[in-house]
CSV table of C-alpha atoms in Angstrom, one decimal:
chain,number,residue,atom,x,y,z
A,1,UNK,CA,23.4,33.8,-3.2
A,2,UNK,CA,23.3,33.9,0.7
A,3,UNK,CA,24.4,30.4,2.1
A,4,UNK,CA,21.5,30.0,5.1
A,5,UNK,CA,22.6,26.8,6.9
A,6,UNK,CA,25.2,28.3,9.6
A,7,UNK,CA,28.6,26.3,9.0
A,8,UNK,CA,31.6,26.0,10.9
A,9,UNK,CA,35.0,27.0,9.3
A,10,UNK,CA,36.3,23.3,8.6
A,11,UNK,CA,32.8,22.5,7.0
A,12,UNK,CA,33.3,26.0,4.9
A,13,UNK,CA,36.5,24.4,3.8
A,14,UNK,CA,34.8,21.4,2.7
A,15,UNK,CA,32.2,23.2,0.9
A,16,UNK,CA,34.8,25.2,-0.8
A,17,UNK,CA,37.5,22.5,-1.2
A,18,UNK,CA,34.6,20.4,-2.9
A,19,UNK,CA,33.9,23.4,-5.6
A,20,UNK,CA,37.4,23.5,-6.6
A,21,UNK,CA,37.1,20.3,-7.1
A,22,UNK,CA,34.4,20.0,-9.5
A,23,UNK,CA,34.7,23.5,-11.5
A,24,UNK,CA,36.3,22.4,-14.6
A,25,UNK,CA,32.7,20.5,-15.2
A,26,UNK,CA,30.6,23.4,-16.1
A,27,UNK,CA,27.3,23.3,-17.9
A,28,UNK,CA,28.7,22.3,-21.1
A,29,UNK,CA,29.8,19.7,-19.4
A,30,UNK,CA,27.0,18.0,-17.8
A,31,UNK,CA,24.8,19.5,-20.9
A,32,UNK,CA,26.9,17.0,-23.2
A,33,UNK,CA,26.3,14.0,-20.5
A,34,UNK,CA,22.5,14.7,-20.6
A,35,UNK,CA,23.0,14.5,-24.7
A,36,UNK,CA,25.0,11.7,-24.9
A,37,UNK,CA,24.0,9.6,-21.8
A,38,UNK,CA,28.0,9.2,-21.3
A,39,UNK,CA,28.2,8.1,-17.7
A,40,UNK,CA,30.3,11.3,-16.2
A,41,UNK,CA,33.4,9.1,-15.3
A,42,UNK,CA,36.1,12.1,-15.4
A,43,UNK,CA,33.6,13.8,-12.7
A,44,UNK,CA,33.5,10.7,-10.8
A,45,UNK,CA,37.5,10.2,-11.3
A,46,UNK,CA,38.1,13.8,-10.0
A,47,UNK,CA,35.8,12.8,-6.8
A,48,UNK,CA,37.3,10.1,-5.8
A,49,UNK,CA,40.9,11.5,-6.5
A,50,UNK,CA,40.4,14.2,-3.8
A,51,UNK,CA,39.0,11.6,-1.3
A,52,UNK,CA,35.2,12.6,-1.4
A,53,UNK,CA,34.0,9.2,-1.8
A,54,UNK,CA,34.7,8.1,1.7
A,55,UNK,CA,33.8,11.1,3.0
A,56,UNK,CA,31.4,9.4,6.1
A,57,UNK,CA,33.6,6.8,6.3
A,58,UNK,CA,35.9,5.8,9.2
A,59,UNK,CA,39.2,6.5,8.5
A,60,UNK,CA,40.8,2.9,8.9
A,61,UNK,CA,39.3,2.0,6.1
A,62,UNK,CA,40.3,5.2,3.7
A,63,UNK,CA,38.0,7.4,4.6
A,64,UNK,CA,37.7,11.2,6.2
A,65,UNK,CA,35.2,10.2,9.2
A,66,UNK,CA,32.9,13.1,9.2
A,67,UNK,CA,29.3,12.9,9.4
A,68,UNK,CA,26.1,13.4,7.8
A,69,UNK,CA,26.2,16.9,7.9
A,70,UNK,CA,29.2,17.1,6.1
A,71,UNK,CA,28.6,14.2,3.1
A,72,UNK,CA,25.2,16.7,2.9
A,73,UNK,CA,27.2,20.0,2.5
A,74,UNK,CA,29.6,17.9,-0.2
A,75,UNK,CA,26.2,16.9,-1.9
A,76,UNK,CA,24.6,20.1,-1.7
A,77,UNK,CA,27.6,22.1,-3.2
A,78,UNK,CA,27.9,19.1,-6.1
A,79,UNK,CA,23.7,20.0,-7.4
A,80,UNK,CA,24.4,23.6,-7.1
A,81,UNK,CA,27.5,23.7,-9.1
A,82,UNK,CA,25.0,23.1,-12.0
A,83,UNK,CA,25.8,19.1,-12.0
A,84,UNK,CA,22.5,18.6,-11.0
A,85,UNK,CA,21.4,15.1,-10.2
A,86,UNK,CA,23.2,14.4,-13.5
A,87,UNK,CA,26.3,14.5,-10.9
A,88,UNK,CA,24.9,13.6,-7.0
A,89,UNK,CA,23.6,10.4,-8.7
A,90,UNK,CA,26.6,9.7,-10.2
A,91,UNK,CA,28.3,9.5,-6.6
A,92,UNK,CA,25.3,9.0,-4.4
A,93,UNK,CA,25.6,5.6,-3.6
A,94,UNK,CA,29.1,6.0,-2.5
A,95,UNK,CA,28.1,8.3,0.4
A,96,UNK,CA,26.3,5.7,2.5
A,97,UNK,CA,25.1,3.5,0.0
A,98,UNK,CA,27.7,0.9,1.3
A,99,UNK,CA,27.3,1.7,5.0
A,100,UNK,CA,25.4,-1.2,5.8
A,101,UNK,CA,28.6,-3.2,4.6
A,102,UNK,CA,30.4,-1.2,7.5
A,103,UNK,CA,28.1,-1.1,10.1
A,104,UNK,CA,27.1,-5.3,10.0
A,105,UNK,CA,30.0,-6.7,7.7
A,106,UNK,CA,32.5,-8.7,9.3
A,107,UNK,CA,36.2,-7.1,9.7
A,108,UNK,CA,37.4,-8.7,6.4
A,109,UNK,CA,34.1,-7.7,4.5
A,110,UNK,CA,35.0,-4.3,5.2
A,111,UNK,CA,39.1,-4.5,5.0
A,112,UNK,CA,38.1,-6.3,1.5
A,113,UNK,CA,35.8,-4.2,-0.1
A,114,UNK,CA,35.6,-0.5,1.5
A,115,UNK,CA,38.7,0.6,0.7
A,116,UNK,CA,38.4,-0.1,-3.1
A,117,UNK,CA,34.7,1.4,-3.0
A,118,UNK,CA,36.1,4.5,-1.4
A,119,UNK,CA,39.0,5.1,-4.1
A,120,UNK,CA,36.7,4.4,-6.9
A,121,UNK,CA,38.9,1.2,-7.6
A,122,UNK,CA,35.4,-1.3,-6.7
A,123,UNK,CA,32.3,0.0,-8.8
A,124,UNK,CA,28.7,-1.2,-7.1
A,125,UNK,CA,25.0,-1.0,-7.3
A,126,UNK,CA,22.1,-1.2,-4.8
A,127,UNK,CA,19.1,-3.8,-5.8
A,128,UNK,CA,15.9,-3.7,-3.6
A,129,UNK,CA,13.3,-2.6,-5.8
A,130,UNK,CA,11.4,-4.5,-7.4
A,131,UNK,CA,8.3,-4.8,-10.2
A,132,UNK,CA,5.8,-5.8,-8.0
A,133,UNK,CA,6.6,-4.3,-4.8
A,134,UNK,CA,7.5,-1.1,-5.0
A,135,UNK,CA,7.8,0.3,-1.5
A,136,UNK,CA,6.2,-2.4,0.4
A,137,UNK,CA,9.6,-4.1,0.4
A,138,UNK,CA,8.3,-6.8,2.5
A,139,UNK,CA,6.9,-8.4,-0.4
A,140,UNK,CA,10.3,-8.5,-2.3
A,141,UNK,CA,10.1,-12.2,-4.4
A,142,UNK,CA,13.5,-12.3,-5.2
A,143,UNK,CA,14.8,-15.8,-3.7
A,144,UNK,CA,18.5,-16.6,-1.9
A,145,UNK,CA,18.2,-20.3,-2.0
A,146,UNK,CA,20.9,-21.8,0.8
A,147,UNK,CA,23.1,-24.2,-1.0
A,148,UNK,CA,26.3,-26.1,0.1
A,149,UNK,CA,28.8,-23.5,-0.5
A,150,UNK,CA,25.8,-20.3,0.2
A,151,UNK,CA,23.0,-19.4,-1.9
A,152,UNK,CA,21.9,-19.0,-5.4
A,153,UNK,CA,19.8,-16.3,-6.0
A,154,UNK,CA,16.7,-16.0,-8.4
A,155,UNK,CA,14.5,-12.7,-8.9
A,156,UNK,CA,14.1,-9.4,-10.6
A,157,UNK,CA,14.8,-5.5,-9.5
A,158,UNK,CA,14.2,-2.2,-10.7
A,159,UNK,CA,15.4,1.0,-10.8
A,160,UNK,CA,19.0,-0.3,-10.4
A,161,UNK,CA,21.1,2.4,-10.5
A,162,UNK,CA,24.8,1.9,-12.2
A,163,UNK,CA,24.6,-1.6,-12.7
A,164,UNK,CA,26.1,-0.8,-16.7
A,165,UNK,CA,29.4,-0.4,-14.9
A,166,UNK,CA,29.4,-2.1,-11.5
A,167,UNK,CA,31.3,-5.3,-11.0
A,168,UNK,CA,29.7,-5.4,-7.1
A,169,UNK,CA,25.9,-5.6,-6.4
A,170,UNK,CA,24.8,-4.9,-2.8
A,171,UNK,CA,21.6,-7.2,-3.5
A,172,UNK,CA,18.6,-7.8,-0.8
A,173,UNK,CA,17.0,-11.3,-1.2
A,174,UNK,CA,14.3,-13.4,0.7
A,175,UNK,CA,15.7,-16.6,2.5
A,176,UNK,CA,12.6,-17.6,4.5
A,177,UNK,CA,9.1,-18.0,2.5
A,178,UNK,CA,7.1,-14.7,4.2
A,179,UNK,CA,4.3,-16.7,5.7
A,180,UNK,CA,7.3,-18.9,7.6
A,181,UNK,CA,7.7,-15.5,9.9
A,182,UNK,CA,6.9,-13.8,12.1
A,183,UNK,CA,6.3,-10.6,10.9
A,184,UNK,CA,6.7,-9.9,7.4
A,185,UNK,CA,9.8,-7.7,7.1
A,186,UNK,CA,11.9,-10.7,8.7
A,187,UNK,CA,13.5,-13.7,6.3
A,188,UNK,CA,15.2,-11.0,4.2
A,189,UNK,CA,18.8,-11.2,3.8
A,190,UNK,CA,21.6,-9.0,2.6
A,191,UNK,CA,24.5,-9.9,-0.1
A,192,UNK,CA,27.6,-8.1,-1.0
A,193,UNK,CA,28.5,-10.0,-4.2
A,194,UNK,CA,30.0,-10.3,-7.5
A,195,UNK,CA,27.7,-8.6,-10.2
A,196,UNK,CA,28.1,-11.6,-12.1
A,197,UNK,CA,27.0,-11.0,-16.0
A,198,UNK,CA,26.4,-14.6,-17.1
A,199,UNK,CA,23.9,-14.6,-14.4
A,200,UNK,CA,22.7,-10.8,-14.3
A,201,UNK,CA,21.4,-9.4,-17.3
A,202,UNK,CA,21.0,-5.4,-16.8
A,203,UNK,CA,18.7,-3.7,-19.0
A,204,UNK,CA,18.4,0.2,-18.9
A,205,UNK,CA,15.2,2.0,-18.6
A,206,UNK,CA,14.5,5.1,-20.9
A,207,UNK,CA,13.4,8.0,-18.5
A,208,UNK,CA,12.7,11.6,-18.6
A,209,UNK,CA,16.0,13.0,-17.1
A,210,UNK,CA,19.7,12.1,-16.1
A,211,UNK,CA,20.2,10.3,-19.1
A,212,UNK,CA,24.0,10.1,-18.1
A,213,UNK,CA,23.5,7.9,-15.1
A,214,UNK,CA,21.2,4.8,-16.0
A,215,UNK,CA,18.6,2.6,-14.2
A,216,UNK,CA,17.9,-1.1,-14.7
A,217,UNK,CA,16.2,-4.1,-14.7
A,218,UNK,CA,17.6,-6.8,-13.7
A,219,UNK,CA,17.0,-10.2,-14.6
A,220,UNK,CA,18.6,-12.8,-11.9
A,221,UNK,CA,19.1,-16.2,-12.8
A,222,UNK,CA,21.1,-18.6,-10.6
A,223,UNK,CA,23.4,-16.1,-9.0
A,224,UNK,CA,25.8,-18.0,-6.6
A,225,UNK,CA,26.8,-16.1,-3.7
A,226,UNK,CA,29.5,-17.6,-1.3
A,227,UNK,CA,28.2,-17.6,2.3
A,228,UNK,CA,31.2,-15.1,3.2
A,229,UNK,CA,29.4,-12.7,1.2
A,230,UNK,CA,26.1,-12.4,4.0
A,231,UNK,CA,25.9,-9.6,5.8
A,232,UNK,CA,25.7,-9.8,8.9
A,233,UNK,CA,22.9,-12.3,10.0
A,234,UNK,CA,20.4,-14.1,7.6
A,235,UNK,CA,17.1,-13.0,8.0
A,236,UNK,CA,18.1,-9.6,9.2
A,237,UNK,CA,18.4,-7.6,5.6
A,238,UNK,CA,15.8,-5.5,6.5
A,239,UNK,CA,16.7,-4.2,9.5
A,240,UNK,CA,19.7,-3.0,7.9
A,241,UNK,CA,18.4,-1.5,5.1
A,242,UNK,CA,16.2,0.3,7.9
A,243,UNK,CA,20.0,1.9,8.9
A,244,UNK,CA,20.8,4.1,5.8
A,245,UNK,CA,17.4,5.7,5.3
A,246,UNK,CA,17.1,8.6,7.6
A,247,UNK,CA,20.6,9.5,5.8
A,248,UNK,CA,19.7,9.2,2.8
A,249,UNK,CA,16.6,11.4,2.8
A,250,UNK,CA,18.7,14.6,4.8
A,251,UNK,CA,21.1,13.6,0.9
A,252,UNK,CA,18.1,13.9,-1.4
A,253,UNK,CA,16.7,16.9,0.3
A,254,UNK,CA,20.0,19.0,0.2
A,255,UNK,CA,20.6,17.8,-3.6
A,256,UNK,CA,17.5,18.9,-4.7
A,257,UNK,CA,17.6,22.1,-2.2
A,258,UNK,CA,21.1,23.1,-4.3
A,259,UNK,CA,19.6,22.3,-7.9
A,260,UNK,CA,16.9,24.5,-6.9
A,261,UNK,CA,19.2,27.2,-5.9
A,262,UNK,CA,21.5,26.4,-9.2
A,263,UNK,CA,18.0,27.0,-11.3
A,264,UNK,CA,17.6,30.1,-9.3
A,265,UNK,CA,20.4,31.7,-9.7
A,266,UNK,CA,20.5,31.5,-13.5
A,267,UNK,CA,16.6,32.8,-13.7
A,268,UNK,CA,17.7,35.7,-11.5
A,269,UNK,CA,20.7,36.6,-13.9
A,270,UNK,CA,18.4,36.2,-17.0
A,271,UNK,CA,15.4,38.0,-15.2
A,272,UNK,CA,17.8,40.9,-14.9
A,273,UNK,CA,19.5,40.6,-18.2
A,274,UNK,CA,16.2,40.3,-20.5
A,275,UNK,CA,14.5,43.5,-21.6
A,276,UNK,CA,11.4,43.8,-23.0
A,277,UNK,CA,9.5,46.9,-23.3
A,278,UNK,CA,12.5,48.9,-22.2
A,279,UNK,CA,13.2,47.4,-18.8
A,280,UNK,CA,14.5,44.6,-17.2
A,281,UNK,CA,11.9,41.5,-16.8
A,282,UNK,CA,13.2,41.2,-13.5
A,283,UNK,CA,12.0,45.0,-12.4
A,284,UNK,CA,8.5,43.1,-12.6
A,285,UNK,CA,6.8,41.9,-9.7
A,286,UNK,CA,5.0,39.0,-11.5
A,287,UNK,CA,8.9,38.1,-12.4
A,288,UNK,CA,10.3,38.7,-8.7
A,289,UNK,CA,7.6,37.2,-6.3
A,290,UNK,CA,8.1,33.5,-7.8
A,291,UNK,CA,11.6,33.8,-7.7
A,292,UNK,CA,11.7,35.1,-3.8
A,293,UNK,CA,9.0,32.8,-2.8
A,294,UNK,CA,11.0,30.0,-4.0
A,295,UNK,CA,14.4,31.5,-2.1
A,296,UNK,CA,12.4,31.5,0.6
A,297,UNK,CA,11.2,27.8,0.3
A,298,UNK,CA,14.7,26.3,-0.6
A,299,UNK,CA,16.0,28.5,2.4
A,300,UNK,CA,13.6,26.5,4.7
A,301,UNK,CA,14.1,23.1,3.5
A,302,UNK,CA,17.9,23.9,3.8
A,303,UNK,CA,17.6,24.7,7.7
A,304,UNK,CA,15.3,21.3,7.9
A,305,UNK,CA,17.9,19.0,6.6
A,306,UNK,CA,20.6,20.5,8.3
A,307,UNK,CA,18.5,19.9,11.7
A,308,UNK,CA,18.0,16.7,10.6
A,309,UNK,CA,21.9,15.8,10.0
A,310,UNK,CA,22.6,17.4,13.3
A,311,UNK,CA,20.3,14.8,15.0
A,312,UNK,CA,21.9,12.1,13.4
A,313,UNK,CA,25.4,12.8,14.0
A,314,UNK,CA,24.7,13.3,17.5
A,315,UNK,CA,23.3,9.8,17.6
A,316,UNK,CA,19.6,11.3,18.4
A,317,UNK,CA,16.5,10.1,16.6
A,318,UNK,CA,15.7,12.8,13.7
A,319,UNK,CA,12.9,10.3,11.3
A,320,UNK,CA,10.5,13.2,11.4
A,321,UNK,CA,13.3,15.7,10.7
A,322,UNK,CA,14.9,13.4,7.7
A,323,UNK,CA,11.3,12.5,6.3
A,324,UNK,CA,10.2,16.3,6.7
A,325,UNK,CA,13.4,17.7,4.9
A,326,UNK,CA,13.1,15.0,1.9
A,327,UNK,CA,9.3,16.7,1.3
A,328,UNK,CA,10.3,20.2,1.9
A,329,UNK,CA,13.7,20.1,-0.3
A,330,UNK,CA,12.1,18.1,-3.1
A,331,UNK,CA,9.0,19.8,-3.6
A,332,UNK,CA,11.0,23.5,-3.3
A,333,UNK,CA,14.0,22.3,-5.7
A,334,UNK,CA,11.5,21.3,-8.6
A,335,UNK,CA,9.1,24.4,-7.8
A,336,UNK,CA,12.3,26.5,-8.3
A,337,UNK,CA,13.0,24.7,-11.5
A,338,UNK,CA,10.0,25.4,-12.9
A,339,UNK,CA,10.1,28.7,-11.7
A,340,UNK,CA,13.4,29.1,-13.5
A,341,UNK,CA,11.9,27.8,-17.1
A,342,UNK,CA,9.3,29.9,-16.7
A,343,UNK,CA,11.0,33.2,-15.8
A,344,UNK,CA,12.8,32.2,-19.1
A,345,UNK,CA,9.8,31.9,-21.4
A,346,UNK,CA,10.2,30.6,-24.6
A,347,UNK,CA,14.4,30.1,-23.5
A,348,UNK,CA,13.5,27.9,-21.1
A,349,UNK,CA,12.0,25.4,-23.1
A,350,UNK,CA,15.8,25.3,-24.8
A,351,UNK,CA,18.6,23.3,-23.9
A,352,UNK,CA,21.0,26.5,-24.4
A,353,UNK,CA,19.8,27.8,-20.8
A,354,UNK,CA,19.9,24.3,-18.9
A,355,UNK,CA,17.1,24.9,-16.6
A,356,UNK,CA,14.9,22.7,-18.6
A,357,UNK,CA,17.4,19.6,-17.8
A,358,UNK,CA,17.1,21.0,-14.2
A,359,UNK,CA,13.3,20.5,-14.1
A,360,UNK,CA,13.3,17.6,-15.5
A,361,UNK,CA,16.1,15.9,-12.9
A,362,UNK,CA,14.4,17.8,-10.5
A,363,UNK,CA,11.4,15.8,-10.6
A,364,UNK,CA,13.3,12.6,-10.1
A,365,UNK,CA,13.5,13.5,-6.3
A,366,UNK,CA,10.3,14.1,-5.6
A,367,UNK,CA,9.4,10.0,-6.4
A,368,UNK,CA,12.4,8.4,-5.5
A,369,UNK,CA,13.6,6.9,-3.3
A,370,UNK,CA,10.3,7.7,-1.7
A,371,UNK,CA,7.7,9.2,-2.5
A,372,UNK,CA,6.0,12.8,-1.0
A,373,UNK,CA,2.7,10.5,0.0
A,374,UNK,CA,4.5,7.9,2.5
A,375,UNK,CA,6.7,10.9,3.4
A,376,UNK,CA,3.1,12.5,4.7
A,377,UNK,CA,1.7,9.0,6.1
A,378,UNK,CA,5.2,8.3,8.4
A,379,UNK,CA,4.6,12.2,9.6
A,380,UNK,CA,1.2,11.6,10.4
A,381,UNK,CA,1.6,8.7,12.0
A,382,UNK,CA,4.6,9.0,14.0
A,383,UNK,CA,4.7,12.2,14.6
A,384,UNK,CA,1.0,13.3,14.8
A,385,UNK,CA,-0.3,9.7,16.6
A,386,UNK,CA,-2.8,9.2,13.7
A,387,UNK,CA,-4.0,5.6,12.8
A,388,UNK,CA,-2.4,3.8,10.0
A,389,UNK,CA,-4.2,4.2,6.8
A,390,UNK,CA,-2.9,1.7,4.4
């Protein structure tokens, strides 16, 4: 299917250096992780072997030292494969998930831990959610006590991702009572720590789709962290967290912009492989219009993301690009999902055809790790000039 983002012939390389890379894991494969909920560690083993982890990260430290554009285009060709979020997850925090270690982290922080996070050798998870905050992370309870030696932490999260396997937890934490500050984002503080067990208890959540890679809560319950394990200043969590976002929407938009095109792709071939009443499904129009009107949407939000990575590997602002992509590749990813069960009929309500695990992965974009109605308020807002409305 026509690639529409223009690429350059090293990122072509990447793109096709990346497939080679994950084609022994075909749909039987990440059928049988959906099945099972085995966390895909050969995937993640063959990932990290050909250096993918680090691929945004500075080469000192083990890393390729490309950009945005590039992790995108590794992401975007991992979903379309047919790995679906089942895979991207699996690796996502990798990507720039740790990049607030490299950005604010003292030298040793990062000589410590980002090599063995690059190789796969260091396994960690990201806590920030939590019960009842949600989004409005400047309500976050979770507490990082100062003691003589650091902090002890206290709290709960949600929707931890990979904290089954981690041994690190890149955990945000309040260290100044909200109504000590000045504005309420401030007095939140960032830890790169031991995912201790005797003090963490991780419990996954049941959920709708990629069964393979688990979420959590976590239960926190006098967690000491040494004070070498800060980052960078206390109080300034926030602002850091503030860092990887941008980035991390251009990810989610081009994941679910290349599981969209993976659904595609299979509907198309079964559209023009069924035949009832003597003709190809796909010869009718009721069949093709869907199918092209979600090309053309996925085509779209590709060019958005792309514009927005662009921005942000040339150092330029690109929040209304990011936030606009996130929207536009979400919402066309699970419209071409669903479009792909239903051009299946009846098939596409069974597992044999695996756009029905598509759809339902699909629609795990579209709320996390924010969702399509904030997307629209930060727009209007900052991009339109209209007043605040919450």
């Amino acid at each position: 299917m026509h690639q529409i983002a223009p690429m350059s012939e090293d990122q072509m390389a990447i793109k096709d250096a990346v497939a080679k890379t994950i084609a022994p894991f075909d749909d039987e494969y990440w059928g049988k992780t959906d099945e099972t909920g085995k966390w895909p560690e050969e995937f993640c083993d063959a990932m990290a072997k050909g250096g993918w982890l680090g691929i945004a990260f500075p080469e000192e430290y083990g890393g390729a030292g490309l950009g945005l554009t590039e992790a995108a285009l590794m992401m975007q060709t991992v979903t379309r494969s047919g790995a679906g979020y089942s895979g991207a997850s699996a690796i996502h925090l990798n990507i720039f998930g740790p990049k607030p270690l490299e950005k604010f982290g003292t030298e040793e922080q990062k000589q410590e831990n980002l090599p063995k996070i690059i190789s796969g050798k260091e396994k960690m998870c990201f806590a920030v959610t939590e019960p009842n905050s949600g989004l409005d992370t400047s309500s976050l309870e979770t507490k990082a006590e100062r003691t003589n030696n650091g902090y002890v932490i206290n709290g709960r999260k949600i929707w931890t991702t990979g904290a089954q396997r981690a041994d690190k937890i890149l955990i945000i934490a309040r260290t100044t009572p909200k109504d000590q500050c000045a504005k309420p984002h401030l007095g939140l503080s960032l830890f790169y720590t031991d995912l201790d067990r005797g003090k963490i208890e991780a419990n996954p959540i049941p959920k709708m789709g990629r069964k393979a890679v688990e979420c959590n809560t976590l239960f926190i319950d006098g967690l000491e962290v040494p004070k070498e394990h800060l980052i960078g200043e206390e109080g300034a969590g926030f602002k850091y967290l503030l860092q990887g976002l941008n980035p991390e929407r251009v990810l989610f938009a081009v994941e679910s912009v290349g599981l969209g095109f993976a659904a595609l792709e299979r509907a198309a071939r079964y559209a023009q492989e069924r035949v009832v009443f003597g003709r190809p499904i796909g010869q009718n129009q009721g069949i093709q219009h869907p199918l092209a009107r979600s090309w053309a949407e996925l085509s779209a939000a590709e060019l958005m993301a792309y514009k927005a990575a662009s921005l942000y590997d040339a150092g330029e602002d690109c929040g209304a690009e990011a936030n606009a992509a996130k929207y536009l590749g979400t919402e066309a990813g699970f419209t071409a999902c669903e479009t792909a069960v239903l051009t299946h009929g009846g098939m596409g309500y069974a597992k044999e055809y695996h756009v029905e695990r598509m759809m339902r992965e699909a629609m795990l974009a579209r709320i996390a790790p924010v969702s399509r109605e904030m997307i629209l308020n930060f727009i209007a807002e900052r991009v339109l000039g209209l007043p605040k409305s919450y």
